Amino acid sequence: MSHLKSREAILFGAILCLLFVVATRFPAFVAPGNLVAVFTDTSPLMILAMGQMAVILTRCIDLSVAANLALTGMVCAMINVAAPDLPVAVILAVSLAMGAMLGAINGILVWKLSIPPIVVTLGTMTIFRGIIFLLTEGKWINAHEMSPQFTGFPRADVLGMPVLGWIAVLVSIVMLVVMARTTLGRSIYAVGGNPHAAVYTGIDVGKTQFAAFVISGMLAGLTGYLWVARYSVAYVDIAGGFELDVVAACVIGGVSIAGGAGTVVGTLLGALFLGVVKNALPVVDISPFWQLAISGAAIIIAVAFNAQSGRSKGRVILKSAEHAQ
Amino acid sequence: MTYQASEQSSDPAITPVLSLDNITKIFPGVKALDGVELHLFAGEVTALIGENGAGKSTVVKTLTGIYQPDGGRIMLDGQPVQFPTPQNAADAGVTAIHQETVLFDELTVAENVYIGHAPKNRFGLIDTKAMHAKTTEILNSIGAPIDAGVKLKDLGIASRHLVAIARALSVEARVVIMDEPTAALSQTEIEELYELVDTLKAQGKAILFISHKFDEIFRIADRYTVFRDGQFVGAGKMSDVKEAELVQMMVGRAVDQLFPKRHAEVGDEVLKVVGYSHPTEFEDINFTLRRGEILGFYGLVGAGRSEFMQSLIGITRPSKGAVRIDDKVRVIRSPADAIKAGIVYVPEDRGKQGAILDMPIFQNVTLPSLHKTSRDGFIRLAEEFALAREYTERLDLRAASLDTNVGALSGGNQQKVVIAKWLATQPRVIILDEPTKGIDIGSKAAVHDFMSELAAQGLSVIMVSSEIPEILGMSDRVIVMREGRMAVELQGDDLSPETLVRHAVGIQAQGDAA
Ligand SMILES: Nc1ncnc2c1ncn2[C@@H]1O[C@H](COP(=O)(O)OP(=O)(O)OP(=O)(O)O)[C@@H](O)[C@H]1O
Ligand SMILES: [Mg+2]
């Protein structure tokens, strides 16, 4: 526990340092207005990372989140084109439901057929993108085809921040409560921490993993609508490769790839760290290559840090006992 | 607080093979070892005694290079040495059987025994034949009838333990450390182990033996060292000390009666098992269990007791048979069904099947009772904490706080967390598989006392145990199992150590033993 707390403090410190360094060269970056913009820009990553965290905690991984986002986003855009007057609330409901359904497909395959999650979601990742192509024959849906209320919703300003940013805040609060205070959250940690013991405790491991995939899918679907509306464009390849950023945010935030350990706050900080790096480096005129290198270095440092803090925790101690004999 | 001069009491001419001098080891928030000393002599067995969490396993890990001490010296043949890695310790001839054995499920027995130092053929490849032959030889020498070629995952917990012992013996060792080696074994295997210890002794090895069982300490040890709360309390020769003195040193007070069986009113039938069978593990198990009764299950390791219990709670499916609870047939397909029906099982392998190491103690304890401390899926933290505190206090759990992760507790305290977790569900029937394995003498009394109290309140207990005194002291009735079948059901005057062992190994009555 205390290790996680301290690693969150370290991450928070790293973000502050980064902001400070950038501020010395480009003070406008840390102006409140710009920080809000950075936060909003990072919101899709934060929302997706919340779902991915739940999945990774159960010892699974969801590589289909970006494809789910693209498919659900495309379907929302097509609905908007067909029925421009449909209220945004309906679109939101559709995106959540459809995302959850796509997530449930992953979950069912993992639960009922016991296919390894990485294989399942690699498969569905390609299938979801394929379906978009079938639906659109590769055509784009552009801004002028979408209704103003459809594209306006995520950008609408509420108390100085766009709705997109507020949705990220809301999702984080809900996930904070779900993970810390509900029986589902507890089961998710238990399943990842020790699946054998979870079985004896009467927790259905497969069902819990299914639930995590549904959460992840639901948030991916929601992000799908928000993404398409924000950028006012939908096509096959939107958010291509974004699933890796999402996994990276979790890992940097201290979620253990081995399952069972990780927190909502850590994950959020992990996402914010990547968001600040992505937004700050172009400003101080550093090439995008460095951006990748810094994210990469952060991942390796984070994993090394995880292994280090795990060392004093028993599980890893026992592993090192292997060499003793 | 030294009871006795700590310097090598008897013969100053003999230098110990391995010594700890003023060793300190600090974990965040805990001083696990506080300036302790320990001396191991060639051809002698030294017993290390202390309560759960006294620092015994920490000493073992310090001696084998897994932990680095924060202060003090390790001396080998009177010379200071350092073991920065486990390999260094192995090279110096220090080998250990750890409390929590770590082996590889997917590898064969021989591969597990020789991993890291497998014999090579002239092409530098692993010589499988030689490896199997040597493994078989070691296994035979410890009387373990295990095939060197089977995968580890196909073995039960006791056999795994024997493999771990074989692994420790596969290295050329001068110092052999055994951290609660008999906790997972049954009587016959324990006897074999004692003989093995005698052989090692005769070969001049220095042996460190950690155990909570006083009978075996008196049986095999030549010297003792006692720790309490990470501090050295005393050391000396076994011949100069009595059990009560050792207990006093270790606990700091006298321990009351060990098997405080109270008389419970045995009431109506709660559970009836009819014709339970499994294709490979057990056959035709029949018994009834009444309210307030403690039913013991005795047998050798491999008799199918744990396998039967696991199918009773729905981990595996029986091929035949039925369960009646309160005279109604219940079908139990999963542990969740069993919990609903009021039957819970405290598994024997508590490391793997019991605790979640990365979770705080209180969350571990309340995991199966969350429906009680939550409303509509939302957990009430205050109620949760109260529940966890109630049961951990009853079991005398030693931890800095209930927020500590279970992984940071000593082996025995981890066990208590698992037992507390199941008692907190307030079941109607509790199945305890080796309930006091690895638990120190003072806490053992607490567990037994709690068991009696629960039975008196109307809980029915099934206790699987390989410890004869525990079976005899606690049970109202005992079922002995042999090779997957019920050998006999005993109660009252028929209960004696001799009859139990006789039925367990299958020797026919010879004119009815004493
Ligand atoms: N990795 C760790 N991190 C933090 N504290 C630890 C760790 N390992 C052990 N401890 C603490 O050190 C103390 C000594 O533990 P140790 O495992 O040596 O006890 P032990 O004497 O072997 O007990 P047992 O009889 O229960 O096996 C305990 O208070 C325990 O909580
Ligand atoms: Mg120990």
mmCIF file of C-alpha atoms and ligand atoms in Angstrom, chain A residues 311-315 317, chain B residues 25-33 48-61 67 99-100 179-180 210 212 227 230 398-400 404 406-416 438-440, ligand 1:
data_model
loop_
_atom_site.group_PDB
_atom_site.id
_atom_site.type_symbol
_atom_site.label_atom_id
_atom_site.label_comp_id
_atom_site.label_asym_id
_atom_site.label_seq_id
_atom_site.Cartn_x
_atom_site.Cartn_y
_atom_site.Cartn_z
ATOM 1 C CA ARG A 311 10.685 -7.144 -4.196
ATOM 2 C CA SER A 312 9.848 -6.281 -0.619
ATOM 3 C CA LYS A 313 6.412 -7.791 -0.920
ATOM 4 C CA GLY A 314 6.802 -11.483 -0.460
ATOM 5 C CA ARG A 315 5.787 -12.793 -3.811
ATOM 6 C CA ILE A 317 11.056 -12.827 -2.491
ATOM 7 C CA LYS B 25 17.124 -6.977 9.639
ATOM 8 C CA ILE B 26 14.643 -4.160 9.242
ATOM 9 C CA PHE B 27 11.547 -4.121 7.066
ATOM 10 C CA PRO B 28 9.523 -0.970 6.616
ATOM 11 C CA GLY B 29 7.872 -0.583 10.009
ATOM 12 C CA VAL B 30 9.142 -3.871 11.500
ATOM 13 C CA LYS B 31 12.424 -4.868 13.071
ATOM 14 C CA ALA B 32 12.254 -8.515 12.042
ATOM 15 C CA LEU B 33 15.628 -9.316 13.609
ATOM 16 C CA LEU B 48 15.189 -22.579 16.192
ATOM 17 C CA ILE B 49 12.076 -21.874 18.203
ATOM 18 C CA GLY B 50 9.794 -18.860 18.348
ATOM 19 C CA GLU B 51 6.255 -17.665 17.869
ATOM 20 C CA ASN B 52 4.765 -16.787 14.497
ATOM 21 C CA GLY B 53 6.555 -13.688 13.339
ATOM 22 C CA ALA B 54 9.512 -14.122 15.708
ATOM 23 C CA GLY B 55 11.893 -13.876 12.755
ATOM 24 C CA LYS B 56 12.764 -17.503 12.067
ATOM 25 C CA SER B 57 12.163 -17.485 8.333
ATOM 26 C CA THR B 58 13.927 -14.150 8.082
ATOM 27 C CA VAL B 59 17.025 -15.809 9.538
ATOM 28 C CA VAL B 60 16.772 -18.552 6.946
ATOM 29 C CA LYS B 61 16.528 -16.035 4.141
ATOM 30 C CA TYR B 67 17.830 -11.038 2.285
ATOM 31 C CA GLN B 99 8.740 -22.630 4.445
ATOM 32 C CA GLU B 100 6.940 -21.662 1.261
ATOM 33 C CA ASP B 179 12.005 -24.318 7.800
ATOM 34 C CA GLU B 180 9.002 -26.223 9.161
ATOM 35 C CA ILE B 210 12.629 -24.892 12.558
ATOM 36 C CA HIS B 212 6.462 -25.516 16.129
ATOM 37 C CA PHE B 227 13.756 -15.934 19.493
ATOM 38 C CA GLY B 230 13.010 -10.601 16.587
ATOM 39 C CA ARG B 398 0.209 -10.330 15.000
ATOM 40 C CA ALA B 399 0.360 -7.481 12.514
ATOM 41 C CA ALA B 400 1.258 -3.809 12.563
ATOM 42 C CA THR B 404 -0.776 -4.315 6.015
ATOM 43 C CA VAL B 406 -0.764 -10.178 3.800
ATOM 44 C CA GLY B 407 2.448 -10.771 1.839
ATOM 45 C CA ALA B 408 4.389 -8.952 4.549
ATOM 46 C CA LEU B 409 3.225 -11.273 7.333
ATOM 47 C CA SER B 410 5.080 -14.296 8.648
ATOM 48 C CA GLY B 411 3.944 -17.722 7.425
ATOM 49 C CA GLY B 412 1.935 -18.542 10.530
ATOM 50 C CA ASN B 413 0.196 -15.201 10.592
ATOM 51 C CA GLN B 414 -0.811 -15.635 6.955
ATOM 52 C CA GLN B 415 -2.481 -18.878 7.990
ATOM 53 C CA LYS B 416 -4.426 -17.087 10.675
ATOM 54 C CA GLY B 438 2.613 -23.906 10.945
ATOM 55 C CA ILE B 439 0.924 -22.144 13.835
ATOM 56 C CA ASP B 440 2.882 -21.572 17.041
HETATM 57 N N1 LIG C 1 8.885 -9.081 3.136
HETATM 58 C C1 LIG C 1 8.529 -8.560 4.306
HETATM 59 N N2 LIG C 1 8.121 -7.272 4.405
HETATM 60 C C2 LIG C 1 7.787 -6.737 5.595
HETATM 61 N N3 LIG C 1 7.789 -7.419 6.756
HETATM 62 C C3 LIG C 1 8.169 -8.706 6.721
HETATM 63 C C4 LIG C 1 8.557 -9.345 5.508
HETATM 64 N N4 LIG C 1 8.885 -10.625 5.780
HETATM 65 C C5 LIG C 1 8.705 -10.790 7.103
HETATM 66 N N5 LIG C 1 8.285 -9.634 7.675
HETATM 67 C C6 LIG C 1 8.015 -9.413 9.110
HETATM 68 O O1 LIG C 1 9.123 -9.873 9.832
HETATM 69 C C7 LIG C 1 8.719 -10.546 11.013
HETATM 70 C C8 LIG C 1 9.347 -11.910 11.083
HETATM 71 O O2 LIG C 1 8.828 -12.738 10.071
HETATM 72 P P1 LIG C 1 9.302 -14.232 9.824
HETATM 73 O O3 LIG C 1 8.670 -14.693 8.556
HETATM 74 O O4 LIG C 1 10.761 -14.334 9.935
HETATM 75 O O5 LIG C 1 8.613 -14.996 11.048
HETATM 76 P P2 LIG C 1 8.703 -16.544 11.470
HETATM 77 O O6 LIG C 1 9.392 -16.592 12.771
HETATM 78 O O7 LIG C 1 9.250 -17.331 10.364
HETATM 79 O O8 LIG C 1 7.153 -16.890 11.716
HETATM 80 P P3 LIG C 1 6.296 -18.223 11.360
HETATM 81 O O9 LIG C 1 6.391 -19.144 12.505
HETATM 82 O O10 LIG C 1 4.891 -17.661 11.291
HETATM 83 O O11 LIG C 1 6.760 -18.749 10.072
HETATM 84 C C9 LIG C 1 7.201 -10.531 11.000
HETATM 85 O O12 LIG C 1 6.768 -9.473 11.811
HETATM 86 C C10 LIG C 1 6.839 -10.256 9.574
HETATM 87 O O13 LIG C 1 5.621 -9.558 9.495
#
